[in-house]
Coordinates of C-alpha atoms in Angstrom, one line a residue:
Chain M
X456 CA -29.2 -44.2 29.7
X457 CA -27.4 -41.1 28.9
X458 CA -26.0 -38.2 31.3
X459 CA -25.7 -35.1 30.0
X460 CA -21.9 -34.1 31.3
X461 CA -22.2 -30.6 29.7
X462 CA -23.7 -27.9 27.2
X463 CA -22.6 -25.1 25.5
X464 CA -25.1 -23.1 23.0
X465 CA -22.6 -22.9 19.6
X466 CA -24.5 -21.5 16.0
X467 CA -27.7 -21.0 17.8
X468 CA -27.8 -24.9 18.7
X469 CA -26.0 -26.6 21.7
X470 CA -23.0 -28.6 22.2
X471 CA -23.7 -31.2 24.7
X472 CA -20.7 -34.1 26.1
X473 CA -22.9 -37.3 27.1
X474 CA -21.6 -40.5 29.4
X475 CA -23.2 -43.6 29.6
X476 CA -22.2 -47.3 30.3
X477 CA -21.6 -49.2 26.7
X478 CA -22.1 -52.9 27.3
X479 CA -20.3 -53.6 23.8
X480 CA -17.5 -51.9 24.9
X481 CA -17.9 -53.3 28.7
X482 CA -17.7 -49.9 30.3
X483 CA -17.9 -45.9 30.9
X484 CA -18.2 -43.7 27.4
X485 CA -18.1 -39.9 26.5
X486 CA -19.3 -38.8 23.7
X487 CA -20.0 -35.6 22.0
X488 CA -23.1 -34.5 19.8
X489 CA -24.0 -31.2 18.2
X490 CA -27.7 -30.5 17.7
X491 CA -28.6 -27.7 15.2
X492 CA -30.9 -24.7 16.1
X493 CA -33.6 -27.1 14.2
X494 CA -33.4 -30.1 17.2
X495 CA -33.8 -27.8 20.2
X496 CA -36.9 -26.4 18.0
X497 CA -37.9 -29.6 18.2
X498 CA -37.8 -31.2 14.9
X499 CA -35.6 -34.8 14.4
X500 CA -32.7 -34.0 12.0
X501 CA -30.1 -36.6 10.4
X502 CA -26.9 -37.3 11.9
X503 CA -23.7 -37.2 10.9
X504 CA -21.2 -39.8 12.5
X505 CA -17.5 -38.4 12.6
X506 CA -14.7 -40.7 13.6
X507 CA -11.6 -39.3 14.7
X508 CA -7.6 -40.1 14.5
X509 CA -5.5 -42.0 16.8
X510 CA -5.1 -40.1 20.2
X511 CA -8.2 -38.0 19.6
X512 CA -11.2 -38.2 21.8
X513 CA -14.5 -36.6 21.6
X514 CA -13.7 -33.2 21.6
X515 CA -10.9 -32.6 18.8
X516 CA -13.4 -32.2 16.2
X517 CA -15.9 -30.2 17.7
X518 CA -13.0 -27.9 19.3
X519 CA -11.5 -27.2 15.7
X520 CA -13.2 -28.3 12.3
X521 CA -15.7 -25.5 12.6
X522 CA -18.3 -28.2 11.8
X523 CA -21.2 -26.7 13.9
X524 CA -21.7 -23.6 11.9
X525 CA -22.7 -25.7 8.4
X526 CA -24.1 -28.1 10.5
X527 CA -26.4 -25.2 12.3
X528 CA -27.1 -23.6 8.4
X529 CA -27.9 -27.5 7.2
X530 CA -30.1 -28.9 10.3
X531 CA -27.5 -31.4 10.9
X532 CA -26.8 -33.0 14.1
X533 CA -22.5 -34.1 14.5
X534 CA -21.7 -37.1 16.8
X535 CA -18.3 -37.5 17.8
X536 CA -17.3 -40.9 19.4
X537 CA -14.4 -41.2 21.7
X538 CA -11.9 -43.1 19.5
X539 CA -11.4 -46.5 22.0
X540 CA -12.6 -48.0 25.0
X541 CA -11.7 -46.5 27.7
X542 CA -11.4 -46.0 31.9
X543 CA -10.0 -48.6 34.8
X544 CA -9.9 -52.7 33.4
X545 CA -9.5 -51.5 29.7
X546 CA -5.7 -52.5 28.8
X547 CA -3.8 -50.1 26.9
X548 CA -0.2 -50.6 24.8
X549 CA 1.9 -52.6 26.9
X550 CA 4.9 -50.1 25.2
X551 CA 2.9 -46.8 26.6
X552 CA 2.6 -46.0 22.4
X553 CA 0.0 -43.7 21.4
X554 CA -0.7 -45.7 18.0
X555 CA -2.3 -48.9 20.0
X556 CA -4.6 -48.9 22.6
X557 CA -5.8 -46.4 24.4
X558 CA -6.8 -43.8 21.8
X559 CA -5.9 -46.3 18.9
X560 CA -9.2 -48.7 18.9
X561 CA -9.4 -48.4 15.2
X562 CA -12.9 -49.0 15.0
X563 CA -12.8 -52.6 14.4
X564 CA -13.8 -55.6 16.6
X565 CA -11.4 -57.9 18.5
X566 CA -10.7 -61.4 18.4
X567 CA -7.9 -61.7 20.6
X568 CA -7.2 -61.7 24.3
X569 CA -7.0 -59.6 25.8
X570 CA -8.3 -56.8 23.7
X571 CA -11.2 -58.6 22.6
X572 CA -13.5 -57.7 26.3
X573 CA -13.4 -53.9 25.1
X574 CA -12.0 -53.1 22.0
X575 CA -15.3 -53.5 20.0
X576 CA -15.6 -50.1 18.3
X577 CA -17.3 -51.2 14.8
X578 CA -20.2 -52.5 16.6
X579 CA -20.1 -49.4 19.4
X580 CA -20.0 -46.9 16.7
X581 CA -22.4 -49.0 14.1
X582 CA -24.7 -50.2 16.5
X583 CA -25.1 -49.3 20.0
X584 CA -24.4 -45.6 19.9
X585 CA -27.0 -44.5 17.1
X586 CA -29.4 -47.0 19.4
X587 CA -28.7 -45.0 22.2
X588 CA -29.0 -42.1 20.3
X589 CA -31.7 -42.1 18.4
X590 CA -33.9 -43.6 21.3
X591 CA -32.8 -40.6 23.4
X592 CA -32.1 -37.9 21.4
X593 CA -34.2 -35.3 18.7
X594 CA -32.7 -37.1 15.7
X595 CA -33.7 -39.5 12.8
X596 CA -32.3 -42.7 11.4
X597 CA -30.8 -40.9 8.4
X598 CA -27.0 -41.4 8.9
X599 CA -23.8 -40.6 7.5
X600 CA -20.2 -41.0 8.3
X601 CA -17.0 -39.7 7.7
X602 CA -13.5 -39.0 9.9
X603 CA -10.0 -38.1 9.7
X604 CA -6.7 -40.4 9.3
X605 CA -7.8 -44.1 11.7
X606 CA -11.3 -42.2 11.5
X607 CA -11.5 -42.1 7.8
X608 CA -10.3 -45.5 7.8
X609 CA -13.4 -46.6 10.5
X610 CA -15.8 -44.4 8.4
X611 CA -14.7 -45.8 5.2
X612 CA -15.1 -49.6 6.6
X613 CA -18.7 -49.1 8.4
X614 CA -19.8 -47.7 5.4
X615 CA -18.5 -50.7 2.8
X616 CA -19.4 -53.8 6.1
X617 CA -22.6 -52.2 6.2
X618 CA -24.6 -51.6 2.8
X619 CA -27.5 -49.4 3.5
X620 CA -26.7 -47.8 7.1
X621 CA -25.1 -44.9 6.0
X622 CA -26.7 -42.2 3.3
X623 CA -23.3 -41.3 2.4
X624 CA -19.4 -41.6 3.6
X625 CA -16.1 -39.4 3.4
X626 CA -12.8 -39.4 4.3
X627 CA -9.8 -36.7 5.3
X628 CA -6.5 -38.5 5.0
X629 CA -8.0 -42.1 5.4
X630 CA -5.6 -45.1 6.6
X631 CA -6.4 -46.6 3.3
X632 CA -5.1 -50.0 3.1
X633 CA -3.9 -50.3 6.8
X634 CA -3.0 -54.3 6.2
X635 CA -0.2 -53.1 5.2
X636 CA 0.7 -49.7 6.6
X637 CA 2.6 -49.9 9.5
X638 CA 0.2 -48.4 11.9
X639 CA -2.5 -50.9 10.5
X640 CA 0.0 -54.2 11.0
X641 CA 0.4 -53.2 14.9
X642 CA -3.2 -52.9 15.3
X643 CA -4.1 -55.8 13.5
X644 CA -1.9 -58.5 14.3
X645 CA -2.6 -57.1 18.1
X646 CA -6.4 -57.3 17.7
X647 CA -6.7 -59.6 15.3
X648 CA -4.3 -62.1 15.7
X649 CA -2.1 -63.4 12.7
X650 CA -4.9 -64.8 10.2
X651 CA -4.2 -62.3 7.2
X652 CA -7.9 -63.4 6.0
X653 CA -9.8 -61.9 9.1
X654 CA -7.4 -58.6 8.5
X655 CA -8.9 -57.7 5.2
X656 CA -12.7 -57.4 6.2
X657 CA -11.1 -54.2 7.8
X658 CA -9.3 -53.4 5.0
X659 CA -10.9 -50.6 3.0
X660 CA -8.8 -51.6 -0.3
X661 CA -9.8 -55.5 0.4
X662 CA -13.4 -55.1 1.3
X663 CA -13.2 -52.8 -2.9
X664 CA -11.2 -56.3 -4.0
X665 CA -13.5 -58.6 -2.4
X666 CA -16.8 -57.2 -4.3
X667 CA -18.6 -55.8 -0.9
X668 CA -21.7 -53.3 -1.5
X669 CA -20.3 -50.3 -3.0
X670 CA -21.3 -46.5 -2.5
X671 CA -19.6 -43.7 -3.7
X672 CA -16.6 -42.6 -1.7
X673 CA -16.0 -38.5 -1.2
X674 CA -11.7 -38.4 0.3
X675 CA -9.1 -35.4 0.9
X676 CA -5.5 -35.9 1.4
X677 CA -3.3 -33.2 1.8
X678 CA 0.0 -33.4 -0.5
X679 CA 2.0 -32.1 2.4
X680 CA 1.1 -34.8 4.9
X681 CA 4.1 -36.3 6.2
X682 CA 2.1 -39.5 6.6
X683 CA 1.3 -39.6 3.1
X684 CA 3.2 -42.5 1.5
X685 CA 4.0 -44.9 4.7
X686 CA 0.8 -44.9 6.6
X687 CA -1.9 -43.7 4.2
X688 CA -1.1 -44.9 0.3
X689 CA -3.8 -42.9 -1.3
X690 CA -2.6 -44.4 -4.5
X691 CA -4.0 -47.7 -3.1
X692 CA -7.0 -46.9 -2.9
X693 CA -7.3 -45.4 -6.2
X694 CA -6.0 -48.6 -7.9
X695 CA -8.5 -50.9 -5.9
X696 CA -11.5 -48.3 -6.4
X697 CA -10.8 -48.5 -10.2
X698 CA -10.1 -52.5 -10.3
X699 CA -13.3 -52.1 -8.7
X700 CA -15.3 -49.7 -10.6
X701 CA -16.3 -48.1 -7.2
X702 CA -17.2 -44.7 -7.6
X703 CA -14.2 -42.2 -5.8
X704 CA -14.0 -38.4 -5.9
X705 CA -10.3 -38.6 -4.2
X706 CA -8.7 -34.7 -4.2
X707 CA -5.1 -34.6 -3.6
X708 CA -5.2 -30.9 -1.9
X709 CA -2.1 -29.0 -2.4
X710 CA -0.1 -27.9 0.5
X711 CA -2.2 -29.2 3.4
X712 CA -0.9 -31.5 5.7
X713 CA -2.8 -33.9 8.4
X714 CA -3.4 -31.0 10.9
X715 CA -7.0 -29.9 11.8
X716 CA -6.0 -26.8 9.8
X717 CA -6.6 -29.2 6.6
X718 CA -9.9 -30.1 7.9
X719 CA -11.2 -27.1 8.8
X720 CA -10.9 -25.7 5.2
X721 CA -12.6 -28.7 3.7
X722 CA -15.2 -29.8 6.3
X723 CA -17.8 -27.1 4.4
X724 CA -17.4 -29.2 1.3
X725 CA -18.1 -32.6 3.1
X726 CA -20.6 -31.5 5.3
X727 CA -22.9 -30.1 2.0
X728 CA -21.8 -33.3 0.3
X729 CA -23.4 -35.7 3.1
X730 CA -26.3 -33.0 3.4
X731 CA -27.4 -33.9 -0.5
X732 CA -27.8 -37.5 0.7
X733 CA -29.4 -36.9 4.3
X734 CA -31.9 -34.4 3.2
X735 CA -32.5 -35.6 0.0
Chain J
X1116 CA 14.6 -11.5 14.1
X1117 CA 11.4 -14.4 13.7
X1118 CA 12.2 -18.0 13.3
X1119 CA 9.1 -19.8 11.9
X1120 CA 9.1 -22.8 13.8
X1121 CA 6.0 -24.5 12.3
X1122 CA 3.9 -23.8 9.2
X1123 CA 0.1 -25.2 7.8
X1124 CA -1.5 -24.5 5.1
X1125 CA -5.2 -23.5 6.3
X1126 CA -8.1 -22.1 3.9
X1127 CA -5.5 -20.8 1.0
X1128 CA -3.0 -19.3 3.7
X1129 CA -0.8 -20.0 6.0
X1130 CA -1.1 -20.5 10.0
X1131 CA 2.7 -19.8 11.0
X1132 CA 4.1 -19.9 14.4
X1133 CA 7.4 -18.0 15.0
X1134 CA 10.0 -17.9 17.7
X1135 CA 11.4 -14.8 19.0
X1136 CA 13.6 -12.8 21.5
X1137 CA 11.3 -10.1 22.7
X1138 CA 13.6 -7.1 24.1
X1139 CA 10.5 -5.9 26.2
X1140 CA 10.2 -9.1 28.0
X1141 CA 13.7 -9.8 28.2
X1142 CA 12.9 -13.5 27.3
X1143 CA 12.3 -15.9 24.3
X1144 CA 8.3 -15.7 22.7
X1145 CA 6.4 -17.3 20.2
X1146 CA 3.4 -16.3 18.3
X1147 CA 1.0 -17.1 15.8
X1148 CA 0.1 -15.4 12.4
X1149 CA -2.5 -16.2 10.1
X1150 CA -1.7 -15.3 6.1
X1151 CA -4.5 -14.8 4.3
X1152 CA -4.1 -16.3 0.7
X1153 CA -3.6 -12.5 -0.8
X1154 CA -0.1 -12.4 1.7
X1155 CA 0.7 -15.4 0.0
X1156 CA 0.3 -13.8 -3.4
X1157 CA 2.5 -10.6 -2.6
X1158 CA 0.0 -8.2 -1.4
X1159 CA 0.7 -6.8 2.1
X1160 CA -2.5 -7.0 4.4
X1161 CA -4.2 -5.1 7.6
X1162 CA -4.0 -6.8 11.0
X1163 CA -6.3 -8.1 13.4
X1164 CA -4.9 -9.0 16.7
X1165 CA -6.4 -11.2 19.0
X1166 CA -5.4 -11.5 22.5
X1167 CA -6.5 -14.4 24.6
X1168 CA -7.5 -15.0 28.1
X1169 CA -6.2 -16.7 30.8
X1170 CA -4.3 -19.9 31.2
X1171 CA -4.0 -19.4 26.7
X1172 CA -0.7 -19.1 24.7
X1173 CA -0.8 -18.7 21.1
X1174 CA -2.6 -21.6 20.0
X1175 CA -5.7 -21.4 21.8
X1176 CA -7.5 -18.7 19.2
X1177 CA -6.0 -20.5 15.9
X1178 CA -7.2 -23.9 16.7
X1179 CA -10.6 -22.9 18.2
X1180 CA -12.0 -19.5 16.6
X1181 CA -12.7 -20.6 13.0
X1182 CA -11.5 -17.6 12.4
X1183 CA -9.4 -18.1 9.4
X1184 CA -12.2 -19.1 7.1
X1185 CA -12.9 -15.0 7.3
X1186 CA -9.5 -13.6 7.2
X1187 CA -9.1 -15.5 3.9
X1188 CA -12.1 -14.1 2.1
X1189 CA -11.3 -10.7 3.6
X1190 CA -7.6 -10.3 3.1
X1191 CA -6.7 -10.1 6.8
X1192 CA -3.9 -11.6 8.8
X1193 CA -4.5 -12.5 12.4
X1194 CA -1.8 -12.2 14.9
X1195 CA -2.2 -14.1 18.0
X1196 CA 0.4 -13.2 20.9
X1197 CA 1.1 -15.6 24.0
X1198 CA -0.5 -14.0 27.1
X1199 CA 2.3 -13.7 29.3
X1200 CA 6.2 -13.6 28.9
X1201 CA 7.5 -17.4 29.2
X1202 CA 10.4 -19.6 29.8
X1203 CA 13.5 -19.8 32.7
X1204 CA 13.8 -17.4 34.7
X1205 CA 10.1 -15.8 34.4
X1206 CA 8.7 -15.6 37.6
X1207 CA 5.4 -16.9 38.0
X1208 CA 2.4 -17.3 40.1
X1209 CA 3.8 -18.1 44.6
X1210 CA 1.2 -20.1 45.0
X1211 CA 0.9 -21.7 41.6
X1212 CA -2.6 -20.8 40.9
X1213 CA -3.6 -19.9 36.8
X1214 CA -4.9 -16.5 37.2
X1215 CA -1.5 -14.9 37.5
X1216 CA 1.8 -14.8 36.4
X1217 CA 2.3 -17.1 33.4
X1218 CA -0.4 -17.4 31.1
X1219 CA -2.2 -14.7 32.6
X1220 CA -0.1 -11.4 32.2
X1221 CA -2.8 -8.9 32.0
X1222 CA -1.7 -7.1 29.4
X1223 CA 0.1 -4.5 31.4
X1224 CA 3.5 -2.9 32.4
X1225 CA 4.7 -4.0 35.5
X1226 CA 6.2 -1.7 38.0
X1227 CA 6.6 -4.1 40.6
X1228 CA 9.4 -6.3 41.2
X1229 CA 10.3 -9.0 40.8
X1230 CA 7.3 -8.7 37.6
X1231 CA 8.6 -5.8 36.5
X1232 CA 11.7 -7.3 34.7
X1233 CA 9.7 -9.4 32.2
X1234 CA 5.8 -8.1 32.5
X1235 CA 5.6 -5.7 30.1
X1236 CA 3.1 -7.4 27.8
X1237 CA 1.3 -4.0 26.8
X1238 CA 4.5 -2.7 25.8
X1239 CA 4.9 -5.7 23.8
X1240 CA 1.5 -6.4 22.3
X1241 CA 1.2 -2.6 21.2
X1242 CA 4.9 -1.6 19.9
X1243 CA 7.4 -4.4 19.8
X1244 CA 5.8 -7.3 18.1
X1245 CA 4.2 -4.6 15.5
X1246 CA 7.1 -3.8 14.5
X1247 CA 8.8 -7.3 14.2
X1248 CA 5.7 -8.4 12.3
X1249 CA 5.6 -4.7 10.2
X1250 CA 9.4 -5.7 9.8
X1251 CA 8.9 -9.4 8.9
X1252 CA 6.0 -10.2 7.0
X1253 CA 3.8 -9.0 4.3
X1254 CA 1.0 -6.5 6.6
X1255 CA 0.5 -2.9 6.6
X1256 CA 0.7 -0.8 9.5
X1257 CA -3.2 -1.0 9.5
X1258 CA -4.2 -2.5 12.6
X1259 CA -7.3 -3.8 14.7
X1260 CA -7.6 -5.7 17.9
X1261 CA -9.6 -7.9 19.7
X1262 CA -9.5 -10.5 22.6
X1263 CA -11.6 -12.8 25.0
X1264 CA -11.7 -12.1 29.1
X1265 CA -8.6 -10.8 30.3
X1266 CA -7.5 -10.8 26.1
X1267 CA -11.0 -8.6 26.3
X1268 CA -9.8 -6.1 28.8
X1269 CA -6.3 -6.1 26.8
X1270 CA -7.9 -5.1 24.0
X1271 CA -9.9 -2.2 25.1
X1272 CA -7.2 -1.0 27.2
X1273 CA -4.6 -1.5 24.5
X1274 CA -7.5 0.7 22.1
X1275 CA -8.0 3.6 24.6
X1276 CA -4.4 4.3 25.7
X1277 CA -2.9 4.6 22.4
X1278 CA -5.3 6.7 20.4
X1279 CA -4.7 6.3 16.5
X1280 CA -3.3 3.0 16.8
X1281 CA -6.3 1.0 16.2
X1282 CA -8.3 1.5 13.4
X1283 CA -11.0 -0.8 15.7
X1284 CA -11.6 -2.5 18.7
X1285 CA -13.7 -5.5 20.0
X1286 CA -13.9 -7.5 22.8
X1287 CA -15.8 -11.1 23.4
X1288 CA -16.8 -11.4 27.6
X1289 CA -13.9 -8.5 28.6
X1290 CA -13.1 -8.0 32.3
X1291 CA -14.9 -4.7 32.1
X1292 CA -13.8 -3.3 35.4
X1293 CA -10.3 -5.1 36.7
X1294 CA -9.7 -2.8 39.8
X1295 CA -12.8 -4.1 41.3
X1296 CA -12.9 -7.7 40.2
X1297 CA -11.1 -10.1 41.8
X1298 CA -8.9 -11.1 39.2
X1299 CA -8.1 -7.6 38.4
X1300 CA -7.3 -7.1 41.9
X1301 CA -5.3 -9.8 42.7
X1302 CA -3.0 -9.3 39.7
X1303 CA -3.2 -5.4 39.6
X1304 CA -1.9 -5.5 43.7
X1305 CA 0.7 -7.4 42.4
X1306 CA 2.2 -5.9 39.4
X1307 CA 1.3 -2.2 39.9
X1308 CA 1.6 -2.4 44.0
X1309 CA -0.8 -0.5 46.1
X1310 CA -1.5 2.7 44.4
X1311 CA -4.9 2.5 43.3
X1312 CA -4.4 5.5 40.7
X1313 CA -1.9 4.1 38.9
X1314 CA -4.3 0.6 38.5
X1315 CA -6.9 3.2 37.2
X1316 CA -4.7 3.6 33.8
X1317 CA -5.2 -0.6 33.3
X1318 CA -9.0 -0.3 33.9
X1319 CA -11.2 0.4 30.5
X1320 CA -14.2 1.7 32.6
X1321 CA -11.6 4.0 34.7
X1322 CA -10.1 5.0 31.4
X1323 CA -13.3 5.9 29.9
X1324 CA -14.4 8.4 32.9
X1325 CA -11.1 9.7 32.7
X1326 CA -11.9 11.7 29.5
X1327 CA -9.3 9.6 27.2
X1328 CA -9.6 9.6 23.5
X1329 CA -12.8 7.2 22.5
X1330 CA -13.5 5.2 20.1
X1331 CA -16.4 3.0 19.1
X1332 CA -16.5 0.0 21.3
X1333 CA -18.2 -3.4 20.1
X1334 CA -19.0 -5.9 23.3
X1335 CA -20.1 -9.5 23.2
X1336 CA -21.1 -11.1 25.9
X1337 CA -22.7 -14.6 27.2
X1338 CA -25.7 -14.3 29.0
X1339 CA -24.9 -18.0 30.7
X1340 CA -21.2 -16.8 31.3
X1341 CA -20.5 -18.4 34.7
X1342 CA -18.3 -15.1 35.4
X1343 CA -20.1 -12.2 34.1
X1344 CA -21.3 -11.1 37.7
X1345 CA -18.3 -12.0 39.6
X1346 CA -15.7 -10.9 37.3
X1347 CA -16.6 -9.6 34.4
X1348 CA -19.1 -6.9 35.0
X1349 CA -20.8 -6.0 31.8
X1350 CA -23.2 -3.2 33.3
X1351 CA -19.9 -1.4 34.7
X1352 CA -19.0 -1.0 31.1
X1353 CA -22.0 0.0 29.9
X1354 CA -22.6 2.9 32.9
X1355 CA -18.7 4.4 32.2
X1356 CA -18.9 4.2 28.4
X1357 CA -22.9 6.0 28.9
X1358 CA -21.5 8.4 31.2
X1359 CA -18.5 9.5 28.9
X1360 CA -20.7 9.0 26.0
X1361 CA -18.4 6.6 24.7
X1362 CA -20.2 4.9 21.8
X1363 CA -20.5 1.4 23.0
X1364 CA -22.5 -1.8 21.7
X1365 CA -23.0 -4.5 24.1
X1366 CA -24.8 -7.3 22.9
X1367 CA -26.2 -9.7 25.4
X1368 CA -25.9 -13.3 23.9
X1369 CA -28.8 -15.3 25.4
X1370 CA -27.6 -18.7 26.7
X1371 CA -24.2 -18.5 25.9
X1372 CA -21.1 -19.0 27.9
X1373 CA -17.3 -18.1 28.6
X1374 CA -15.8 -21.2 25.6
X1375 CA -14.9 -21.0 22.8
X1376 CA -18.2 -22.3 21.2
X1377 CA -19.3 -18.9 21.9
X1378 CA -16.2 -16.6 20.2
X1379 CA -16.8 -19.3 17.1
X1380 CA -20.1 -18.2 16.8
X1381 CA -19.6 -14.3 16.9
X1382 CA -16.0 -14.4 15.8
X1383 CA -17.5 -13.4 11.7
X1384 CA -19.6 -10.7 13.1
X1385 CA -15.9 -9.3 14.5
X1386 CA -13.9 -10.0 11.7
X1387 CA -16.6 -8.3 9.3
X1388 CA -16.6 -5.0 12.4
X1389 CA -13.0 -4.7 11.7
X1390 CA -12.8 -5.4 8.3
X1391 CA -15.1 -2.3 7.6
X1392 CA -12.0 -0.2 9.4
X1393 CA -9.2 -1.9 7.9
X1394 CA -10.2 -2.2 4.5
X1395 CA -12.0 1.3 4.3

């Protein structure tokens, strides 16, 4: 059951905020789609899936990548999750951080107390949203995913835990090997507990190590970003894409930093780049 | 003197913000300047600037617009001023309300104390920051302007008073008609006092009958704008500039509202208006 929360025509197509109840996440969730000009015509288009940083919710992305123009041109609907659980009963960071929590669910599932009751985001953004949304909404099974920074880690992992749901996947300044970047360690040993083992299935460069399904992997990193080399290690996940002869187009960008600036100048490129796959 | 306090790289630019003491305002500013890639290669560049509506500083346009993608492939910078003078000592709104005082200066000269010491944002907008920017940075003294709402009445005003100045003007959802609007009339009783003349000199459709220079006048505005009847008044605009026989073209956009979804949308159609001016 979705309720519409609100709509603004954008590109000829509307901008709509939905809330519903998310029994995986056991309670209230906003989230954001964009359908093209070609939905409220009333044909079903593909969906693209973007999962945003830490801190973001729904609206970051359609406020300031400038997404809904190709998307419009392309007949491409955008969802744009919230990026935790979230409202009264759902615990936060017991330090008030903005890296954990609240803003910080890191699209995995929980094991441990007492995060595990909400903080189930892989199977919320996998599962139950594109159920919801494809039984509610003018749009196809056809699905691709992508995101920025914790978001390009989540879209990396649903695409490499789940062979076959996703037509295609990219990344802006992806979390690449958060089992051992500092943000990751938090999150994980919070979430997860301390079993090292149960860390790596959320591990883009250990899912590439341990032989999981393989697709090809589109990812932009800005040279500039000051998060470059202690919370994202591109360089990691070159090495474990080439140990594992998984195909990666990663573009070190010159200049650009981890600002929505950055993806706002490449979000054209990814956009046509998942549109080869979902209208293919 | 301009102190750049932040700088990203955005579509081969540069989105700058800068720090300044404005003499006019008789406090500390900032603003934001996009570079288009050809700045960054030497070559100096016409101007757009943007002035925003209410409750906005400098960030609102840069973030939201999608603007930059244009000014790139054009060669244009984009300057986008706060809307009201800031910081200790700048008195703002009695009652605390958003649709006066800070964030919402109007784009006028105060004669009114105590807004008359620091509300002098036309003054600013149309001679002082020019010339810091003229002084600073690599732009011609080629200029355009353009704004949303109140930013929309700023920039018409701005256009008609100061005949040469502009090489174009273009407003998205302006308050046509401020001395009859509540907004208008609530900050125009305040900064300019009682004399209904002298609020006349503020108001584009009272400028227009007044015989002042004209120029061509291009209008978007949302048919689904939750203020266009209340405080916005698009068919006041379009009786003054037929009764002067102002050249004016008012598009009526159907279904869309006051956001920015609906400047990203229209925001190329501007920049490609202007850019026929500026580049000419």
């Amino acid at each position: 059951m979705l309720t519409m929360l609100s709509e603004n025509r954008c590109f000829g197509g509307a901008h709509r905020r939905y809330g519903h109840r998310s029994s995986v996440l056991d309670c209230h969730m906003v989230f954001a789609i964009y359908l093209p000009p070609q939905a409220l015509a009333g044909q079903r288009v593909p969906v693209l899936y973007w999962l945003s940083g830490l801190t973001c919710n729904d609206e970051n992305f359609m406020q300031k990548a400038g997404a809904q123009r190709i998307a419009a041109e392309l007949g491409i609907a955008i969802v744009s999750p919230d990026t935790s659980p979230r409202g009264e009963g759902v615990p936060g960071d017991p330090e008030g951080k903005w890296d954990f929590g609240l803003g910080a669910g890191f699209y995995l599932n929980a094991t441990q107390a007492p995060w595990s009751t909400h903080y189930r985001m892989h199977d919320y953004v996998v599962t139950e949203l594109p159920q919801l949304i494809e039984a509610s909404l003018p749009v196809t099974k056809s699905r691709s995913i992508s995101g920025h920074s914790m978001g390009g880690h989540g879209a990396l992992v649903c695409a490499l835990r789940n062979p076959g749901r996703y037509r295609s996947v990219s990344a802006f300044s992806p979390i690449c090997h958060p089992t051992i970047s500092p943000w990751g360690e938090k999150a994980f040993s919070r979430y997860l507990g301390p079993d090292r083992a149960l860390w790596e299935t959320w591990d883009t460069c250990a899912l590439l190590a341990s032989g999981c399904a393989q697709m090809p992997l589109l990812v932009d990193q800005g040279t500039a970003d000051s998060f470059i080399s202690t919370q994202l290690m591109p360089e990691q996940l070159e090495r474990a894409a080439a140990e594992a002869k998984c195909p990666l187009t990663l573009r070190r960008q010159a200049g650009y930093d981890h600002s929505y600036h950055f993806i706002a100048t490449f979000i054209e490129e990814h956009m046509r780049h998942h549109a080869r796959a979902l209208l293919a």
